[in-house]
PDB file of C-alpha atoms (C1' of nucleotides) in Angstrom:
ATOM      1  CA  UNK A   1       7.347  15.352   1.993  1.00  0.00           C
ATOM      2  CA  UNK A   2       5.462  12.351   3.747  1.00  0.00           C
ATOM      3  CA  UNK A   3       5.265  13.433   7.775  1.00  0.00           C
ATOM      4  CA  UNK A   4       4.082  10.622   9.828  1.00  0.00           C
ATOM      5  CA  UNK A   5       2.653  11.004  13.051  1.00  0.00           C
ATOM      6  CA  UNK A   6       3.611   7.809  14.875  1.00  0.00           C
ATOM      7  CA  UNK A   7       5.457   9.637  17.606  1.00  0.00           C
ATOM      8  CA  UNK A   8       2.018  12.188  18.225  1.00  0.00           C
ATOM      9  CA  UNK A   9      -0.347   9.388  18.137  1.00  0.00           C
ATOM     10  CA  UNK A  10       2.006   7.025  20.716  1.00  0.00           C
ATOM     11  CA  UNK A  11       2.652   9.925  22.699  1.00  0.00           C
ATOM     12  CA  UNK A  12      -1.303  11.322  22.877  1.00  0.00           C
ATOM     13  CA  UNK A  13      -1.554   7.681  24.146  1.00  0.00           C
ATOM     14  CA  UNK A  14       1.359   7.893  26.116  1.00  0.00           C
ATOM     15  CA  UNK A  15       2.497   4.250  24.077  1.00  0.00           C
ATOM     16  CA  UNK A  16       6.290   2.755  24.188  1.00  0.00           C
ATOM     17  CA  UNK A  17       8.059   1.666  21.387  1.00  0.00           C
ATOM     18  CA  UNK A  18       8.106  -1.889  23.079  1.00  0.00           C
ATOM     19  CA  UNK A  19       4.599  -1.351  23.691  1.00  0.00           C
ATOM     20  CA  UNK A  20       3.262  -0.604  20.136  1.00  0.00           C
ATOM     21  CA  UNK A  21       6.031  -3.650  18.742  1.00  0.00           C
ATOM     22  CA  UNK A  22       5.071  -6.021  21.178  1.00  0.00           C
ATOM     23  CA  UNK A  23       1.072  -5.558  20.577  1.00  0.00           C
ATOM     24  CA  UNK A  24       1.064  -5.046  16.562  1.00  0.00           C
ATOM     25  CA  UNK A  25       3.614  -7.495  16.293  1.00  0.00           C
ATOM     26  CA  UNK A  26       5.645  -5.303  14.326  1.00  0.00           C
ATOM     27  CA  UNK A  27       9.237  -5.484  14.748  1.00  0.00           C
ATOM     28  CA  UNK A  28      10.842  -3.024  17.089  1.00  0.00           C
ATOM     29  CA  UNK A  29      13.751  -1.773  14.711  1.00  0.00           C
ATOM     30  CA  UNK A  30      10.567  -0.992  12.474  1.00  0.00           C
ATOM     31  CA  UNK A  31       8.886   1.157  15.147  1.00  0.00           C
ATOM     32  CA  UNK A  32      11.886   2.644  16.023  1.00  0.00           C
ATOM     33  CA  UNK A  33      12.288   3.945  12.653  1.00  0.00           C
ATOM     34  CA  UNK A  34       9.004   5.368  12.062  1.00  0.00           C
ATOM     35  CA  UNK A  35       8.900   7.042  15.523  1.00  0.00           C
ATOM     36  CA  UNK A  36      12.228   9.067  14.576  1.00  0.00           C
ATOM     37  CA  UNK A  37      10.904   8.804  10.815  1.00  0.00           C
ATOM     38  CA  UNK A  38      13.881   7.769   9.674  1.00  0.00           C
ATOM     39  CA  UNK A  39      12.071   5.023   7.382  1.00  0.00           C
ATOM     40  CA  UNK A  40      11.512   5.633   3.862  1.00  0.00           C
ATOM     41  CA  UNK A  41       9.732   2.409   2.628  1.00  0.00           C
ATOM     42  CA  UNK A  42       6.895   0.814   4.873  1.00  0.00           C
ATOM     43  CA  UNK A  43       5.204  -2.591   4.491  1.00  0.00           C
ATOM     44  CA  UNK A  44       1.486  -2.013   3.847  1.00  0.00           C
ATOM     45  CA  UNK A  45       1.107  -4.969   6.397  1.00  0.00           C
ATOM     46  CA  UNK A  46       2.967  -2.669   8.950  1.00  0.00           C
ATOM     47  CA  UNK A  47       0.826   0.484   7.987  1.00  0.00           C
ATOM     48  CA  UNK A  48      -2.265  -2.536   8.794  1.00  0.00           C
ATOM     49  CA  UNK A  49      -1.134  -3.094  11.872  1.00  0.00           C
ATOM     50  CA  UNK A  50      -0.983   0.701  13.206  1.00  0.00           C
ATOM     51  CA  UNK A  51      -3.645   1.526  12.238  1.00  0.00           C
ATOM     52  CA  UNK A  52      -5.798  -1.272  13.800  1.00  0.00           C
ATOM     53  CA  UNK A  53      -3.969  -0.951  17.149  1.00  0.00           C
ATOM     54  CA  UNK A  54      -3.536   3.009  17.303  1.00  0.00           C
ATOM     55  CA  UNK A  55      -7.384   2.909  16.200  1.00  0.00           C
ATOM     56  CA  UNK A  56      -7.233   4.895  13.251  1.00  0.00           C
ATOM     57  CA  UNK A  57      -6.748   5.546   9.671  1.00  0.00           C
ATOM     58  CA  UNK A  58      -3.511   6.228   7.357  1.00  0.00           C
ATOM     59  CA  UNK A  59      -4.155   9.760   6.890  1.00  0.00           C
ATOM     60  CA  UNK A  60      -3.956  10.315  10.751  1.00  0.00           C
ATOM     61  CA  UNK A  61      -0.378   8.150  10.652  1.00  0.00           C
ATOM     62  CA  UNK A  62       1.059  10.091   7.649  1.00  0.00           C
ATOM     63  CA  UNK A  63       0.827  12.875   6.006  1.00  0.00           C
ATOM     64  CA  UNK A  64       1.561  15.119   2.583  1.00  0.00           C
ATOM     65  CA  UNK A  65       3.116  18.071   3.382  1.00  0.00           C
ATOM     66  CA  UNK A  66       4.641  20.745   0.355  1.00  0.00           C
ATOM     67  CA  UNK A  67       7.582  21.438   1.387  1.00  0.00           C
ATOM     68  CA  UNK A  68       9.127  25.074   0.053  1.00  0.00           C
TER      69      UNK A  68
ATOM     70  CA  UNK B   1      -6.333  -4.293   5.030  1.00  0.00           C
ATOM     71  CA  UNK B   2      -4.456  -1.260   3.327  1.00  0.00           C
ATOM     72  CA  UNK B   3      -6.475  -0.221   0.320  1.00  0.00           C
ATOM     73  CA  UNK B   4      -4.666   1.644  -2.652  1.00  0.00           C
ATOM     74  CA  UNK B   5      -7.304   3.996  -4.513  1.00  0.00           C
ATOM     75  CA  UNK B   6      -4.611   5.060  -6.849  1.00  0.00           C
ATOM     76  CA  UNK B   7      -6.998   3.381  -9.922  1.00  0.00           C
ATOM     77  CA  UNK B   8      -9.910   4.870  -8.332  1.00  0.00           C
ATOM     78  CA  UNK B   9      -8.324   8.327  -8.565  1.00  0.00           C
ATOM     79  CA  UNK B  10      -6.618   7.692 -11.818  1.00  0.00           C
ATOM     80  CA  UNK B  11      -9.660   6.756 -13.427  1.00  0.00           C
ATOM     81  CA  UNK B  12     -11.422   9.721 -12.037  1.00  0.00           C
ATOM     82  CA  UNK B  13      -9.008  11.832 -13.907  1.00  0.00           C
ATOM     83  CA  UNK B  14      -8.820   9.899 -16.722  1.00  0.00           C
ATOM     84  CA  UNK B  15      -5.237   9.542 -16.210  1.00  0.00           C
ATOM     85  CA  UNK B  16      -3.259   6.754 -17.849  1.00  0.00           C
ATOM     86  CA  UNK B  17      -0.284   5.009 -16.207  1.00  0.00           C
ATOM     87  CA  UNK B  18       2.022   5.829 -18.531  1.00  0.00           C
ATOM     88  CA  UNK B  19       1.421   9.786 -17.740  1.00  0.00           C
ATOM     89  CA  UNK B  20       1.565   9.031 -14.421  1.00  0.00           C
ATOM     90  CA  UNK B  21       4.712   7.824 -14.419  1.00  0.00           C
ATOM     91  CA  UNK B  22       6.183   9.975 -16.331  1.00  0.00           C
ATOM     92  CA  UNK B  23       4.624  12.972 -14.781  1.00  0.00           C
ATOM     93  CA  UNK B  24       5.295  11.885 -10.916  1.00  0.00           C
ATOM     94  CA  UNK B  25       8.812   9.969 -12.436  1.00  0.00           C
ATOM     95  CA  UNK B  26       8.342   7.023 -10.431  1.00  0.00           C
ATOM     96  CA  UNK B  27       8.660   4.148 -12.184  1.00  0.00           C
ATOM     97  CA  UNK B  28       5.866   2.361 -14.383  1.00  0.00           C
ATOM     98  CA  UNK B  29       6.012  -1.397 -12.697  1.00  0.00           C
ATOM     99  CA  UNK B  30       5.737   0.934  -9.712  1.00  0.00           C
ATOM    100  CA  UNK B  31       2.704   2.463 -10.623  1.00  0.00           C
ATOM    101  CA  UNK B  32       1.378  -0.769 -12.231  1.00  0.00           C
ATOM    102  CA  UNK B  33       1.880  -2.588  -8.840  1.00  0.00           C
ATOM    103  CA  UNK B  34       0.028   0.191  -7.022  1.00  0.00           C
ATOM    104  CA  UNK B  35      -2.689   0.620  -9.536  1.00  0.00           C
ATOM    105  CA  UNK B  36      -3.416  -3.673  -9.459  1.00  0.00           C
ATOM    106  CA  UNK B  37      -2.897  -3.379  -5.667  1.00  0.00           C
ATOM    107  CA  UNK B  38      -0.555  -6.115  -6.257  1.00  0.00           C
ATOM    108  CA  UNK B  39       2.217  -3.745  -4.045  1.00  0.00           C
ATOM    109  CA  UNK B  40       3.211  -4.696  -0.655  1.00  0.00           C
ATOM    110  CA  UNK B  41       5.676  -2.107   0.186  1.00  0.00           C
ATOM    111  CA  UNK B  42       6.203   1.553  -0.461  1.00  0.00           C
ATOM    112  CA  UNK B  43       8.490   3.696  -0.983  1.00  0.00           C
ATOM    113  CA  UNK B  44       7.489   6.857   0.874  1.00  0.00           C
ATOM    114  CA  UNK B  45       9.183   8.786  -2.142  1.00  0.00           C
ATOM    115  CA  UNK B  46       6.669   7.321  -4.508  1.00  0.00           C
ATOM    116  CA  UNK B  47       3.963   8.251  -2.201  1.00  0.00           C
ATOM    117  CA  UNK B  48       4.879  11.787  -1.950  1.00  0.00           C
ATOM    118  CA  UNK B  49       5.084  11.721  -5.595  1.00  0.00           C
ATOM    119  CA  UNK B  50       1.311  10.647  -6.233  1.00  0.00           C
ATOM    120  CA  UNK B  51       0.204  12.931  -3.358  1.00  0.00           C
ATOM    121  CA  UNK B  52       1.905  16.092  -5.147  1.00  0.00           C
ATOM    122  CA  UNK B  53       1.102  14.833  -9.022  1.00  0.00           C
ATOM    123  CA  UNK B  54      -2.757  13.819  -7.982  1.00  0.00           C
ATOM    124  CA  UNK B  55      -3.442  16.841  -5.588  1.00  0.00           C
ATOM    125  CA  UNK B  56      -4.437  14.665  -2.904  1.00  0.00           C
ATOM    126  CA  UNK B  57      -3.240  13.666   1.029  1.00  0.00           C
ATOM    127  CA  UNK B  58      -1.909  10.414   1.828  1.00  0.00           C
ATOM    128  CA  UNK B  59      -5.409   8.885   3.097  1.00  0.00           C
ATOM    129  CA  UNK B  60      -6.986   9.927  -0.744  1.00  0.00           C
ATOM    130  CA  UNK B  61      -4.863   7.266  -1.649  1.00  0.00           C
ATOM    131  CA  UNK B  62      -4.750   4.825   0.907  1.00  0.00           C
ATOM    132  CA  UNK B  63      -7.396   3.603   2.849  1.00  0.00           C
ATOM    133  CA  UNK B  64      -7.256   1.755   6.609  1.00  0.00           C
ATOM    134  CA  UNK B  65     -10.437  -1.183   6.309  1.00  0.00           C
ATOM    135  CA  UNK B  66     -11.294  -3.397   8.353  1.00  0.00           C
ATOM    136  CA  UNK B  67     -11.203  -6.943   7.303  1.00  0.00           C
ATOM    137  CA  UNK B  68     -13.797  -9.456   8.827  1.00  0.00           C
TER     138      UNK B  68
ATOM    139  C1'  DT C   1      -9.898  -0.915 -42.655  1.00  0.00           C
ATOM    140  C1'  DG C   2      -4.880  -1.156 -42.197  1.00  0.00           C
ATOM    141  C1'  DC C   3      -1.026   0.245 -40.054  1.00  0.00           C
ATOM    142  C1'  DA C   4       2.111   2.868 -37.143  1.00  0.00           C
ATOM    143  C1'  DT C   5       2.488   4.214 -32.550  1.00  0.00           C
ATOM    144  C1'  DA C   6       1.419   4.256 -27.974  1.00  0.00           C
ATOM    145  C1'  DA C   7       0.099   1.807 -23.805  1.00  0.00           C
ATOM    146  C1'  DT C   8       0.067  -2.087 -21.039  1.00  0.00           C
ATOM    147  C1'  DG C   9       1.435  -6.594 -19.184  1.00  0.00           C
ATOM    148  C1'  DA C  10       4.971  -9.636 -18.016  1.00  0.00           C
ATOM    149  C1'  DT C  11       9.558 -10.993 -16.793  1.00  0.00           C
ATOM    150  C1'  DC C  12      14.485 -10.511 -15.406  1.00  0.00           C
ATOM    151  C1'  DT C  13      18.342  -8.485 -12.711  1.00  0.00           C
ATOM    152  C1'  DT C  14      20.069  -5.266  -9.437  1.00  0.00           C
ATOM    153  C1'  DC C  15      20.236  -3.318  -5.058  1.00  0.00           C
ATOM    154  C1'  DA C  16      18.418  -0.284  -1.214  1.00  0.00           C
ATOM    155  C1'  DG C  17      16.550  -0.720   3.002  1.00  0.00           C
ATOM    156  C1'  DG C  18      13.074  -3.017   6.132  1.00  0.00           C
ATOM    157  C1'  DA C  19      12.816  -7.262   9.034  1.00  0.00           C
ATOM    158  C1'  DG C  20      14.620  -9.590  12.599  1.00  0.00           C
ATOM    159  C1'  DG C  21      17.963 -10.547  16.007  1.00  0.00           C
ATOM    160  C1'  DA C  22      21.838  -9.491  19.245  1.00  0.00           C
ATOM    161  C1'  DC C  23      24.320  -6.591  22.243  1.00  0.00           C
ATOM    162  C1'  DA C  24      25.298  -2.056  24.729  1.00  0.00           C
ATOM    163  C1'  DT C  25      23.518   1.652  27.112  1.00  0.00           C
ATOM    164  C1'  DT C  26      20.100   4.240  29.472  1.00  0.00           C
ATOM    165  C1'  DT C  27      15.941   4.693  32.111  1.00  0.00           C
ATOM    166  C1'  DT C  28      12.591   3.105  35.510  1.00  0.00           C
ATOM    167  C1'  DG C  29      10.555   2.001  39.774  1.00  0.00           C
ATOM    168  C1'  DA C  30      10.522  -0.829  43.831  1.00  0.00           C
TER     169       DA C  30
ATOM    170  C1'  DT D   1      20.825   1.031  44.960  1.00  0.00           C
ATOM    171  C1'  DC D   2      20.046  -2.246  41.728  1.00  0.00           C
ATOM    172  C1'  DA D   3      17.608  -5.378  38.746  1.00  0.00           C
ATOM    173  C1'  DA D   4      14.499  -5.304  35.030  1.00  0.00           C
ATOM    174  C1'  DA D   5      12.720  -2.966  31.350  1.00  0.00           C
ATOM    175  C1'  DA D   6      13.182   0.139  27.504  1.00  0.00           C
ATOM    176  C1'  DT D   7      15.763   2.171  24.045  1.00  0.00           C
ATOM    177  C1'  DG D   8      19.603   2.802  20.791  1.00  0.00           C
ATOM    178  C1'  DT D   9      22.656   0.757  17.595  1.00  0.00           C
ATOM    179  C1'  DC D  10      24.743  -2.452  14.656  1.00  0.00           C
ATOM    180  C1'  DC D  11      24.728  -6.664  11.836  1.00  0.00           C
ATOM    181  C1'  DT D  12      22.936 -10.062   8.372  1.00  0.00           C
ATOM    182  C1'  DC D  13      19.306 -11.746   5.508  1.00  0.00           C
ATOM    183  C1'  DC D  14      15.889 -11.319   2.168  1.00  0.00           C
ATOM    184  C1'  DT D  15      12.019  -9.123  -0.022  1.00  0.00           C
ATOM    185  C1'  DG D  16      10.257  -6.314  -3.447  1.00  0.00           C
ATOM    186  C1'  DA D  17      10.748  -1.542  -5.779  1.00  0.00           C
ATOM    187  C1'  DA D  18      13.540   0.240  -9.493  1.00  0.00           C
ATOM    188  C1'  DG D  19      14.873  -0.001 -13.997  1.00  0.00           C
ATOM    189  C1'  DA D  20      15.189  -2.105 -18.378  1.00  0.00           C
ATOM    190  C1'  DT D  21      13.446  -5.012 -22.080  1.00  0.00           C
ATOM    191  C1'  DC D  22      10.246  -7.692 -24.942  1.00  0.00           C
ATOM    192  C1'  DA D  23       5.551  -9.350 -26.263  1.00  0.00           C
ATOM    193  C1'  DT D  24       0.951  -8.212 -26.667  1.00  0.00           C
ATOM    194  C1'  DT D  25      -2.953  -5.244 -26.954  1.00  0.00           C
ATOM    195  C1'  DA D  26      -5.270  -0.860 -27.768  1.00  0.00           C
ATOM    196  C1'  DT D  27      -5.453   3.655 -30.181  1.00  0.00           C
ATOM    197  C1'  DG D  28      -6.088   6.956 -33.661  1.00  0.00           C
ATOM    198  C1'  DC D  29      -5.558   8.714 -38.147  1.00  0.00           C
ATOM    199  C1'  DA D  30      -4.883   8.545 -43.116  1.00  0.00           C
TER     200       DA D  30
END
DNA sequence: TGCATAATGATCTTCAGGAGGACATTTTGA
DNA sequence: TCAAAATGTCCTCCTGAAGATCATTATGCA
């Protein structure tokens, strides 16, 4: 499964949701979505625009993990 | 910019896109789009997929770079 | 070298779900 | 306590992945 991190790197920066959607100029629905990871499609211009405001790189926003 | 390196590590493997659809069972325009980097959304499903098929994490295959 | 087969590129339709907005509810801080 | 901010939720619109098909190109082997 794809894990991602949004919620760990917001909270390690103690970010809100209106925060991050506001600044990335990402919608807020979309936010919302990946913070409960309820999304499963993601607009490369929205991965963009994490990872230049959150300061870091798509491995540290999602990640493989095997699920058994 | 979001930088796919799915060709990169296809071509690494030698890896053709039919097998690679076929193998991960996402589709072949899929793959196609992804290996052109002519895709602008994903399906987290299809990224899993790759991840699992090309024994990789998420940030082998996408890549966070700064355009200037 | 010729030819059958496989691989790729390109295009069309369908449809799931993200984008964006609006409203209700909850949380906050002054 | 109460107004403003933040979050949750629901709705509609629209993009692009999925899936299929056809044309073209590349391949391998006899």
């Amino acid at each position: 499964m794809i894990k991602c991190h949004l919620s760990k790197l917001m909270g390690e920066k103690k970010l809100k949701i209106v925060d991050v959607a506001r600044e990335t100029g990402v919608n807020r629905g979309t936010i919302t979505r990946l913070y409960h990871e309820t999304a499963s499609r993601v607009e490369l211009e929205t991965i963009d625009a994490l990872c230049r405001y959150l300061d870091c790189d798509v491995g540290d926003l999602f990640e493989f993990k095997e699920d058994r």
